[in-house]
mmCIF file of C-alpha atoms in Angstrom:
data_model
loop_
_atom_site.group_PDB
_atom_site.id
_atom_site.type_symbol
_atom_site.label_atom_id
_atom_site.label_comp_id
_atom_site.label_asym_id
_atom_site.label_seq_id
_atom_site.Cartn_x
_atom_site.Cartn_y
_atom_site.Cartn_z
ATOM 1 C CA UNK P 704 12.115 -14.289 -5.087
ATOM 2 C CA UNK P 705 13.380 -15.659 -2.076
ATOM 3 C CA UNK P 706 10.820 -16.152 0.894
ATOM 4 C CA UNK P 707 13.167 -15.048 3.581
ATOM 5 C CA UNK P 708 13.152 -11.635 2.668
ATOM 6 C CA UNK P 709 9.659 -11.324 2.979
ATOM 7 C CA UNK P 710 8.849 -10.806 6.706
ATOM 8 C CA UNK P 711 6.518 -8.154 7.104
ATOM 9 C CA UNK P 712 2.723 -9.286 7.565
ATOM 10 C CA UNK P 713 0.311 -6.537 5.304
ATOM 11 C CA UNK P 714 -2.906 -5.795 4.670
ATOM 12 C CA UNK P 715 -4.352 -4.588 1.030
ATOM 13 C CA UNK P 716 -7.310 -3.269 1.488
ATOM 14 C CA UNK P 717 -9.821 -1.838 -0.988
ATOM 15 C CA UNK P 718 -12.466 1.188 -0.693
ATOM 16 C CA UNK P 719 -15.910 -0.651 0.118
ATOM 17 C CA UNK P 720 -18.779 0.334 -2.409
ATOM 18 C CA UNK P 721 -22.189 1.188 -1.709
ATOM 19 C CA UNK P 722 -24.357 3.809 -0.209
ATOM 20 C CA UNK P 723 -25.550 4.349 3.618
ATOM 21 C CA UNK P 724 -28.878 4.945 4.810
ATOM 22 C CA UNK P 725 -29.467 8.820 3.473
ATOM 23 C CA UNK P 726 -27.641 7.204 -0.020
ATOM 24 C CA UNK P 727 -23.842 8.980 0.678
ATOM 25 C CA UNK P 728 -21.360 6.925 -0.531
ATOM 26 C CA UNK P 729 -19.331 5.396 2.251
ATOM 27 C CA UNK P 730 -15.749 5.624 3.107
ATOM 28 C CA UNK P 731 -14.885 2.217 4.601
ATOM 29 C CA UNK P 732 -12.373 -0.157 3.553
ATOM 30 C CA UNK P 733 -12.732 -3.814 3.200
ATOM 31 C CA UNK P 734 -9.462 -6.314 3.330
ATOM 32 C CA UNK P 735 -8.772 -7.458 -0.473
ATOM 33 C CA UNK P 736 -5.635 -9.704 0.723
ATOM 34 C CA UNK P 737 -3.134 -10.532 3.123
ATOM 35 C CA UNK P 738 0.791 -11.079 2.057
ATOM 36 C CA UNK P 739 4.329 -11.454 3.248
ATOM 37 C CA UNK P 740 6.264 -8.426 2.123
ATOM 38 C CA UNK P 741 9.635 -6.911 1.755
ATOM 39 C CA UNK P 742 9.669 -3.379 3.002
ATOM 40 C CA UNK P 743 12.061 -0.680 1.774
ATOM 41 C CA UNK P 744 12.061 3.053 2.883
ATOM 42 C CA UNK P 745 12.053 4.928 -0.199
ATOM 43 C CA UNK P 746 12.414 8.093 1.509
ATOM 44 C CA UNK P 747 10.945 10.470 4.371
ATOM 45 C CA UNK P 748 10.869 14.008 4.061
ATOM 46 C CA UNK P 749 8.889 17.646 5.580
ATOM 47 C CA UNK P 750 6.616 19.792 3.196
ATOM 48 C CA UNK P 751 5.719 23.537 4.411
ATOM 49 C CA UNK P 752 2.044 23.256 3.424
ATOM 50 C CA UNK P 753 -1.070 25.865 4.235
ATOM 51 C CA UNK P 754 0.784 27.275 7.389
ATOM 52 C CA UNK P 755 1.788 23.700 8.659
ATOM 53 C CA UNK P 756 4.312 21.530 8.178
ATOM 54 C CA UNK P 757 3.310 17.513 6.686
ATOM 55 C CA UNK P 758 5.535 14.561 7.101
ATOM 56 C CA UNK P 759 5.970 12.739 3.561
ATOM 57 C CA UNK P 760 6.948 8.864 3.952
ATOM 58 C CA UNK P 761 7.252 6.549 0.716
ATOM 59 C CA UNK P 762 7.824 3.174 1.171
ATOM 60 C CA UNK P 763 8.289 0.385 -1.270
ATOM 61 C CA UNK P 764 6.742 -2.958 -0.564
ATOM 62 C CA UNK P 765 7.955 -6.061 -2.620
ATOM 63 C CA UNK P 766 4.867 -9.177 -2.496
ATOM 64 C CA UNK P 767 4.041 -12.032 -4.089
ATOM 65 C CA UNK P 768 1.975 -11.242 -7.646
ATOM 66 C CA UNK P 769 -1.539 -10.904 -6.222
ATOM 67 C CA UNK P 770 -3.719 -10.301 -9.351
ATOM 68 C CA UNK P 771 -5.935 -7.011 -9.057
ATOM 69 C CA UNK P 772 -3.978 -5.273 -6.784
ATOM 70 C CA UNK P 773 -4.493 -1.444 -8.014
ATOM 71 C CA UNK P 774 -3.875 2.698 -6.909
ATOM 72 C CA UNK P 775 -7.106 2.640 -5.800
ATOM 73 C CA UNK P 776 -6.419 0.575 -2.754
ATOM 74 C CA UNK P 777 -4.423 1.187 0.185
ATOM 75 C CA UNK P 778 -1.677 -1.480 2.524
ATOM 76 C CA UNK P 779 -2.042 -1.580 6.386
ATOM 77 C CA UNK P 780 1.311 -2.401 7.963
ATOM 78 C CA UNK P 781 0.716 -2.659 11.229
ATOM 79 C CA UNK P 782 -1.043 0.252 12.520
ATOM 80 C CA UNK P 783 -0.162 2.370 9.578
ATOM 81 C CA UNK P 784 -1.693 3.141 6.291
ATOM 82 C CA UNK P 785 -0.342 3.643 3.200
ATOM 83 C CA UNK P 786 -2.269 4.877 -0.362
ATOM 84 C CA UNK P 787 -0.533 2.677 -3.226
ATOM 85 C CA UNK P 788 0.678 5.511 -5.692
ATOM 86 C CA UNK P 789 2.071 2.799 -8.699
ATOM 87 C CA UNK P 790 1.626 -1.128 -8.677
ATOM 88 C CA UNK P 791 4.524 -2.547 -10.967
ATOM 89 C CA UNK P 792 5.341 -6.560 -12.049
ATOM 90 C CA UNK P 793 8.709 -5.721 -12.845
ATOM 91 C CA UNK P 794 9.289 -8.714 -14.863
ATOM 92 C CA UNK P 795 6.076 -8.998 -16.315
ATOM 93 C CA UNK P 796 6.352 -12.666 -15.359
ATOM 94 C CA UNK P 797 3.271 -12.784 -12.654
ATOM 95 C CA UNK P 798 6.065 -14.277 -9.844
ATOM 96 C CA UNK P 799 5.664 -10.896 -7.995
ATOM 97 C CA UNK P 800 4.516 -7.013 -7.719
ATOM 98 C CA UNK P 801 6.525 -3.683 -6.651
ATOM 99 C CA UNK P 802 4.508 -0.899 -4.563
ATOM 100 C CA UNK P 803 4.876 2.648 -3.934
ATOM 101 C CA UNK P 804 2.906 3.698 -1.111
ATOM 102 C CA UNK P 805 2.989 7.610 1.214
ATOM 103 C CA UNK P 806 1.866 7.376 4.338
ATOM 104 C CA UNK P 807 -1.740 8.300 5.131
#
């Protein structure tokens, strides 16, 4: 994997665990790891849904193997967020992962 290619600055965050005061479960995420990554549109397209229409963007985002990394967690790239949908090591060599991610 060559470094140069990897020039976007992201976030992986995970969902925090816990409970708040009156014992709900909170909703806040918590930064697992930062990484250099190569992103790749995967594809953009409109979806007629409950009388509205919903932007769908994929994006593919090529790191560094970062051990853990899982569909339960989600990638800030710059102000955007983006819920991992499949984590692949495409070599199954631990040198570096493959993520699909839609837009939050």
């Amino acid at each position: 994997m060559r470094a140069g290619s990897l020039k976007d600055r992201i976030e992986i965050q995970e969902k925090g665990t816990g409970t708040d005061a009156v014992g709900q479960p909170l909703d806040e995420y918590t930064k697992f790891a930062d990484a250099y990554a190569e992103v790749t549109n995967i594809g953009a397209s409109e979806k007629y849904f409950a009388g509205r229409y919903e932007e769908v963007d994929t994006k593919k985002f090529r790191i560094r193997f970062i051990d853990g990394v899982t569909t339960a967690m989600r990638i800030k790239l710059d102000d955007e967020f983006y819920d991992i949908k499949e984590v692949v090591d495409p070599y199954r060599n631990r040198r570096e992962l493959l993520i699909a991610a839609k837009k939050v």
